[in-house]
Amino acid sequence: RFVPKRMVPFSFPLSKCALWDPVPMGDVIGAHITYYRNPKLSLVEKTLRLAYRHAKQNEKKSFSCFLLGTLAVDEDGEGITLTIDRFDPGREV
C-alpha cells in the first residue's frame, strides 16, 4: 500500500503536565485513511449541480463553500464511503 515519504511525527506543545508517556513505543505505522481502508466517494448529482451553478454565478475567480456529508464504514468492514449530499455556499465576510 502507498505510504507517503513526507510523513512527519505528531508534535504537541510543551506543557507542565503530561497525560501520557511521550517516548515512542513499537514500530512506526501509517495514519493515512487509505492505508487500512478502501475509500469510495459518492456525490449526489443535485449537490454537484448546485455547487456548479453557484460557482458560475460568482464573480470572483476563487470562492469558499462547504460540501457536507457522512462518512460510514462499509458492512464488510473493509472500506469506507464518503457520501456528499449537501452544499452550503457559506457567508461573505
C-alpha positions as semicolon CSV with decimal commas, in nm:
position;residue;x (nm);y (nm);z (nm)
1;R;0,000;0,000;0,000
2;F;0,103;0,359;-0,060
3;V;0,274;0,534;0,230
4;P;0,381;0,895;0,169
5;K;0,752;0,963;0,207
6;R;0,686;1,302;0,365
7;M;0,516;1,173;0,680
8;V;0,621;1,359;0,992
9;P;0,567;1,257;1,354
10;F;0,298;1,423;1,561
11;S;0,419;1,701;1,787
12;F;0,234;1,872;2,068
13;P;0,308;2,199;2,250
14;L;0,506;2,180;2,573
15;S;0,302;2,163;2,891
16;K;0,364;2,128;3,264
17;C;0,156;1,812;3,297
18;A;0,162;1,515;3,056
19;L;-0,122;1,265;3,038
20;W;0,090;1,001;2,864
21;D;0,450;0,895;2,824
22;P;0,577;1,073;2,508
23;V;0,851;0,814;2,440
24;P;0,775;0,623;2,115
25;M;0,683;0,257;2,158
26;G;0,675;-0,004;1,883
27;D;0,702;0,026;1,509
28;V;0,601;0,330;1,305
29;I;0,264;0,288;1,134
30;G;0,094;0,489;0,862
31;A;-0,201;0,703;0,969
32;H;-0,338;0,770;0,620
33;I;-0,704;0,679;0,571
34;T;-0,630;0,469;0,259
35;Y;-0,366;0,262;0,436
36;Y;-0,621;0,032;0,604
37;R;-0,944;0,104;0,415
38;N;-1,069;0,118;0,057
39;P;-1,230;0,463;0,023
40;K;-1,529;0,538;-0,202
41;L;-1,678;0,877;-0,280
42;S;-2,047;0,920;-0,352
43;L;-2,172;1,262;-0,464
44;V;-2,540;1,344;-0,511
45;E;-2,597;1,496;-0,857
46;K;-2,825;1,769;-0,723
47;T;-2,549;1,885;-0,486
48;L;-2,293;1,894;-0,767
49;R;-2,526;2,092;-0,994
50;L;-2,600;2,344;-0,717
51;A;-2,228;2,395;-0,646
52;Y;-2,155;2,433;-1,018
53;R;-2,432;2,691;-1,062
54;H;-2,309;2,886;-0,760
55;A;-1,953;2,885;-0,898
56;K;-2,068;3,012;-1,238
57;Q;-2,270;3,295;-1,078
58;N;-1,984;3,402;-0,854
59;E;-1,785;3,697;-0,991
60;K;-1,461;3,603;-0,814
61;K;-1,217;3,350;-0,956
62;S;-1,187;3,182;-0,618
63;F;-1,454;3,145;-0,352
64;S;-1,521;2,940;-0,040
65;C;-1,804;2,696;0,018
66;F;-1,883;2,379;0,212
67;L;-1,969;2,033;0,086
68;L;-2,129;1,835;0,368
69;G;-2,192;1,466;0,401
70;T;-2,145;1,149;0,601
71;L;-1,857;0,908;0,644
72;A;-1,952;0,544;0,702
73;V;-1,771;0,213;0,733
74;D;-1,895;-0,044;0,481
75;E;-2,084;-0,352;0,605
76;D;-1,789;-0,581;0,535
77;G;-1,559;-0,356;0,740
78;E;-1,309;-0,333;0,455
79;G;-1,395;0,007;0,313
80;I;-1,532;0,349;0,393
81;T;-1,778;0,557;0,195
82;L;-1,792;0,935;0,197
83;T;-2,137;1,047;0,080
84;I;-2,159;1,418;-0,004
85;D;-2,522;1,524;-0,015
86;R;-2,538;1,891;0,085
87;F;-2,394;2,218;-0,044
88;D;-2,354;2,532;0,167
89;P;-2,230;2,846;-0,008
90;G;-2,124;2,997;0,324
91;R;-2,128;3,367;0,402
92;E;-1,930;3,654;0,262
93;V;-1,726;3,809;0,544
